[in-house]
XYZ file of C-alpha atoms in Angstrom:
333
model
C 119.223 -85.449 4.104
C 117.041 -86.184 0.811
C 113.352 -86.015 0.733
C 111.649 -90.388 0.470
C 109.401 -88.677 -1.910
C 112.006 -86.957 -4.112
C 114.006 -89.833 -4.050
C 110.683 -91.747 -5.572
C 110.283 -89.626 -8.604
C 108.204 -87.148 -7.284
C 107.690 -84.005 -9.432
C 105.491 -80.787 -10.147
C 102.896 -83.535 -11.082
C 102.751 -84.522 -7.593
C 102.150 -81.632 -5.434
C 101.197 -81.918 -1.658
C 97.664 -82.195 -1.526
C 95.151 -80.178 0.472
C 93.307 -83.234 2.273
C 96.287 -85.353 3.802
C 99.932 -86.087 3.452
C 101.339 -87.035 -0.041
C 102.731 -90.657 -0.212
C 103.883 -93.262 -2.828
C 102.927 -96.798 -2.633
C 106.575 -98.907 -2.495
C 104.718 -102.069 -2.136
C 101.192 -103.626 -1.553
C 99.678 -106.104 0.813
C 96.389 -107.678 1.320
C 94.431 -104.759 3.114
C 97.403 -102.518 3.615
C 100.867 -101.066 2.080
C 103.838 -99.880 2.674
C 104.173 -96.089 1.583
C 106.963 -93.349 1.489
C 105.885 -90.041 2.614
C 108.178 -87.087 3.538
C 109.297 -88.286 6.597
C 109.979 -91.867 6.293
C 108.502 -95.097 5.067
C 105.481 -96.894 7.031
C 102.764 -99.405 6.520
C 99.217 -97.990 6.298
C 95.384 -99.781 6.037
C 93.653 -98.974 2.864
C 90.210 -97.804 2.715
C 87.741 -100.216 1.727
C 87.361 -98.610 -1.756
C 90.561 -97.919 -2.770
C 92.725 -100.774 -5.018
C 96.292 -99.348 -4.906
C 99.003 -100.605 -6.905
C 102.831 -100.246 -6.554
C 104.109 -96.891 -8.018
C 100.600 -95.054 -6.741
C 100.645 -91.611 -5.956
C 98.219 -91.341 -2.822
C 96.918 -89.168 0.020
C 97.419 -90.940 3.397
C 95.715 -89.306 6.747
C 95.816 -90.756 9.939
C 97.513 -93.987 9.112
C 95.020 -94.784 6.377
C 95.619 -94.491 2.519
C 92.348 -92.297 1.778
C 92.645 -92.062 -2.041
C 94.790 -91.912 -5.175
C 96.028 -89.365 -7.260
C 95.382 -90.060 -11.224
C 97.797 -92.375 -12.587
C 99.791 -91.144 -15.530
C 100.194 -94.751 -16.620
C 99.301 -98.008 -15.731
C 101.024 -101.889 -16.906
C 98.698 -104.012 -16.662
C 97.667 -107.865 -18.301
C 94.610 -109.551 -18.628
C 93.898 -112.264 -16.601
C 95.472 -115.821 -18.073
C 92.706 -117.664 -15.714
C 88.979 -117.986 -16.539
C 88.110 -114.486 -15.325
C 87.946 -111.990 -17.732
C 89.568 -108.591 -15.659
C 92.874 -107.001 -15.668
C 95.758 -107.128 -13.432
C 97.380 -104.280 -12.873
C 101.150 -104.385 -12.070
C 102.201 -100.848 -11.482
C 101.433 -97.097 -11.888
C 102.964 -94.018 -12.747
C 105.473 -96.169 -14.871
C 108.077 -93.903 -17.468
C 110.034 -97.347 -18.852
C 109.325 -100.434 -19.145
C 112.812 -102.689 -19.684
C 111.738 -106.283 -20.970
C 114.625 -108.133 -19.783
C 115.062 -111.247 -21.907
C 116.882 -114.435 -21.315
C 120.181 -115.190 -22.894
C 118.803 -118.636 -24.065
C 116.280 -119.332 -26.758
C 113.123 -119.898 -24.867
C 112.408 -116.331 -24.836
C 110.947 -115.991 -28.048
C 109.913 -113.454 -30.543
C 106.391 -113.896 -29.893
C 106.461 -113.568 -26.220
C 108.782 -110.582 -26.826
C 106.432 -109.080 -29.100
C 103.315 -109.780 -26.068
C 105.923 -107.927 -23.310
C 106.394 -104.938 -26.126
C 102.745 -104.558 -26.599
C 101.967 -104.345 -23.038
C 104.268 -101.912 -22.343
C 103.265 -99.768 -25.355
C 99.841 -99.929 -24.041
C 100.727 -98.836 -20.581
C 101.434 -95.395 -21.823
C 105.259 -95.943 -21.215
C 108.468 -96.138 -23.383
C 109.329 -99.987 -23.813
C 113.192 -100.847 -23.579
C 114.718 -104.317 -24.398
C 117.339 -105.672 -22.491
C 119.360 -109.062 -23.367
C 120.802 -109.958 -19.818
C 123.587 -112.204 -19.425
C 125.059 -111.281 -22.341
C 128.266 -112.727 -21.695
C 126.364 -115.856 -21.806
C 125.237 -115.491 -25.317
C 127.293 -117.223 -27.828
C 126.757 -114.489 -30.765
C 124.983 -111.211 -29.184
C 124.820 -109.754 -32.009
C 122.432 -112.032 -33.987
C 120.713 -112.182 -31.015
C 120.104 -108.502 -30.456
C 119.165 -108.542 -34.337
C 116.274 -110.975 -33.542
C 115.285 -108.869 -30.743
C 115.180 -105.831 -32.484
C 113.126 -107.534 -35.771
C 110.361 -108.557 -32.956
C 110.391 -104.823 -31.810
C 110.792 -101.916 -34.790
C 111.175 -98.759 -32.986
C 112.622 -100.049 -29.267
C 116.245 -99.662 -28.133
C 117.543 -102.993 -27.797
C 120.597 -103.390 -25.216
C 122.974 -105.989 -24.440
C 123.813 -106.107 -20.574
C 126.217 -108.137 -18.123
C 125.864 -107.932 -14.581
C 128.503 -110.293 -14.009
C 131.291 -108.489 -16.117
C 129.837 -104.808 -15.795
C 129.335 -104.708 -19.409
C 126.707 -102.636 -20.806
C 125.910 -101.190 -17.206
C 126.459 -97.258 -17.935
C 124.514 -97.876 -20.945
C 121.545 -99.276 -19.209
C 121.651 -96.682 -16.771
C 122.059 -93.884 -19.236
C 118.832 -95.187 -21.062
C 116.288 -95.471 -18.000
C 114.128 -92.749 -17.105
C 111.696 -91.733 -13.902
C 109.882 -94.905 -12.412
C 111.508 -98.387 -14.712
C 109.500 -101.495 -14.487
C 111.243 -104.658 -15.131
C 109.582 -107.271 -16.719
C 110.769 -110.946 -17.922
C 110.030 -114.454 -17.422
C 111.422 -116.555 -13.809
C 115.203 -116.740 -14.165
C 115.895 -113.728 -17.152
C 117.954 -111.660 -14.054
C 115.988 -108.968 -13.555
C 116.709 -109.151 -10.033
C 120.375 -109.433 -10.485
C 120.128 -106.038 -12.829
C 118.767 -104.157 -9.987
C 121.418 -105.393 -7.603
C 123.932 -104.341 -9.886
C 122.280 -101.012 -10.859
C 121.512 -100.196 -7.250
C 125.287 -101.499 -6.096
C 124.266 -103.450 -3.167
C 122.070 -106.595 -2.955
C 119.111 -104.986 -2.641
C 117.279 -107.931 -3.980
C 117.085 -111.546 -3.367
C 118.508 -113.457 -6.246
C 118.919 -117.399 -7.267
C 120.407 -119.940 -10.032
C 117.880 -121.084 -12.771
C 117.349 -124.770 -12.599
C 119.731 -126.722 -14.107
C 116.998 -128.920 -16.099
C 114.688 -126.386 -17.616
C 116.500 -122.798 -17.059
C 113.192 -121.700 -15.254
C 113.882 -119.085 -12.504
C 112.441 -120.253 -8.595
C 110.565 -116.517 -8.393
C 113.041 -115.004 -6.035
C 111.073 -112.025 -6.463
C 107.337 -112.340 -4.765
C 106.647 -108.727 -4.396
C 106.537 -105.578 -6.448
C 108.045 -102.976 -4.521
C 110.200 -99.608 -5.478
C 113.726 -99.362 -5.186
C 115.463 -96.096 -5.287
C 118.579 -95.643 -7.288
C 119.071 -91.668 -6.562
C 118.433 -88.641 -8.942
C 114.214 -89.521 -9.252
C 115.069 -92.761 -11.180
C 113.522 -95.803 -9.341
C 113.342 -99.496 -9.992
C 110.450 -101.495 -9.952
C 111.300 -105.426 -10.026
C 108.380 -107.883 -10.867
C 107.789 -111.542 -10.519
C 108.538 -113.404 -13.422
C 105.613 -113.792 -15.577
C 104.962 -116.954 -17.264
C 101.184 -116.139 -18.510
C 101.118 -112.699 -20.416
C 97.625 -111.962 -21.207
C 95.880 -109.446 -23.503
C 93.463 -107.150 -22.542
C 92.931 -103.436 -23.550
C 95.773 -102.845 -25.567
C 94.493 -99.331 -26.833
C 96.997 -98.728 -29.663
C 99.952 -101.148 -27.818
C 99.499 -103.654 -30.831
C 99.753 -100.916 -33.497
C 102.568 -99.801 -32.074
C 104.529 -103.140 -31.354
C 103.385 -104.100 -34.998
C 104.402 -100.439 -36.878
C 105.825 -102.522 -39.349
C 102.953 -104.208 -40.224
C 100.779 -100.801 -39.792
C 102.871 -99.249 -42.115
C 102.292 -101.736 -44.893
C 98.450 -101.704 -44.488
C 98.106 -98.231 -45.509
C 98.620 -99.448 -48.921
C 96.074 -102.282 -48.527
C 93.019 -102.052 -51.562
C 90.920 -101.870 -48.384
C 90.583 -99.773 -45.759
C 89.263 -102.497 -43.194
C 91.882 -105.349 -44.777
C 92.421 -107.928 -42.229
C 95.497 -109.210 -43.947
C 93.714 -112.687 -44.481
C 92.878 -113.327 -48.229
C 91.700 -110.049 -49.378
C 92.312 -108.837 -52.595
C 94.757 -106.287 -53.164
C 96.782 -106.663 -49.441
C 99.922 -105.019 -49.497
C 100.997 -106.611 -46.051
C 100.247 -109.875 -47.700
C 102.301 -108.946 -50.688
C 104.977 -108.016 -48.327
C 105.186 -111.541 -46.858
C 105.467 -112.965 -50.523
C 108.238 -110.693 -51.484
C 110.182 -111.461 -48.334
C 109.860 -107.839 -47.161
C 107.703 -108.438 -43.946
C 108.279 -112.065 -41.945
C 105.411 -114.038 -42.380
C 105.909 -115.215 -38.350
C 104.860 -111.305 -37.670
C 101.776 -111.363 -39.234
C 100.839 -114.596 -37.415
C 101.879 -113.227 -34.005
C 99.803 -110.046 -34.631
C 96.556 -111.727 -35.992
C 97.010 -114.262 -32.794
C 97.160 -111.240 -30.336
C 94.185 -109.425 -32.343
C 92.090 -112.479 -31.808
C 93.346 -112.642 -28.016
C 92.225 -109.252 -27.678
C 88.684 -109.503 -29.238
C 88.170 -112.569 -26.992
C 88.639 -110.614 -23.996
C 86.443 -107.711 -25.334
C 83.714 -109.844 -25.916
C 83.756 -111.701 -22.277
C 83.885 -108.032 -20.668
C 81.117 -106.523 -23.220
C 77.305 -107.820 -23.259
C 77.043 -106.483 -26.960
C 80.112 -108.410 -28.355
C 79.502 -111.321 -26.447
C 76.030 -111.237 -28.215
C 77.490 -110.600 -31.696
C 80.563 -113.131 -31.342
C 77.507 -115.875 -30.123
C 75.455 -115.030 -33.364
C 78.554 -115.480 -35.523
C 79.460 -118.872 -34.171
C 75.579 -120.148 -34.609
C 75.796 -118.694 -38.245
C 79.006 -121.040 -38.522
C 77.419 -123.621 -37.370
C 74.358 -123.486 -39.351
C 76.339 -123.361 -42.745
C 78.332 -126.206 -41.566
C 75.112 -128.282 -40.820
C 73.660 -127.368 -44.350
C 76.392 -128.280 -45.774
C 76.683 -131.529 -43.962
C 72.497 -132.484 -45.375
C 73.504 -131.980 -48.824
C 73.537 -135.193 -50.923
């Protein structure tokens, strides 16, 4: 009989703790979570000062989760509401598979957001064109996706026909998170890879093609051999917070060009000697990529300014200076 923890990806980095029993968080509830231990899967209460997320390695003692082990990686998105905080989605992830629907609603800009989020987590991103049998020109769609994610592998998969499933399985390593919009086909892919209906699925709405959020929780699904899938509810809002080098890696083509800019702090927004702007003018770089990068950088700066008092004050001073300049111009005869 296999050890449930081995099935959930335990490695030498997760040894047996001296102060309790090793467990991995399978799914999280309010004030409690389901964990897998060496013996079975059980529900335990969580200590008041512990905030687990699906995928965490933890220490359980007396039916209580008492502490978390250090996280190797953490997939998190910025709050898309009014609060300035990050929402943890999954911990100790090795691969982030961004599942793209066959229609055109998954725009290149949205793909770039997902890819930046994946790079920032510390995991390896992968783009998966789901329901490829419904795409009129898969090659063109794959080329467009590749252009939005330089350096990221792109695969076409059809759970209905089985095409691409073996290639997808071979590309997945360790704990794999599936990200994408509702109705993209994430749960269907989980079932196809598992060879059993382990996740609920439903058809998309005919009116607008949106999914019905059949996945409402994040949970681990072991596939054997240390491969673990983590399906997530569809994300309609993808805020960007502390992306670290996520943006730089997601826009590596822009960063490579920026090395030749005249000024080291060039923002590629009208400065003389800007190699990035020159590449756009010459048709070497798609101008949409630069627009998308600027938008994400502004969002990242805004998120940081709301969580850092010094940056908030600097932002306020800058806006006051702009307002004074505008009033001065308006007062001139």
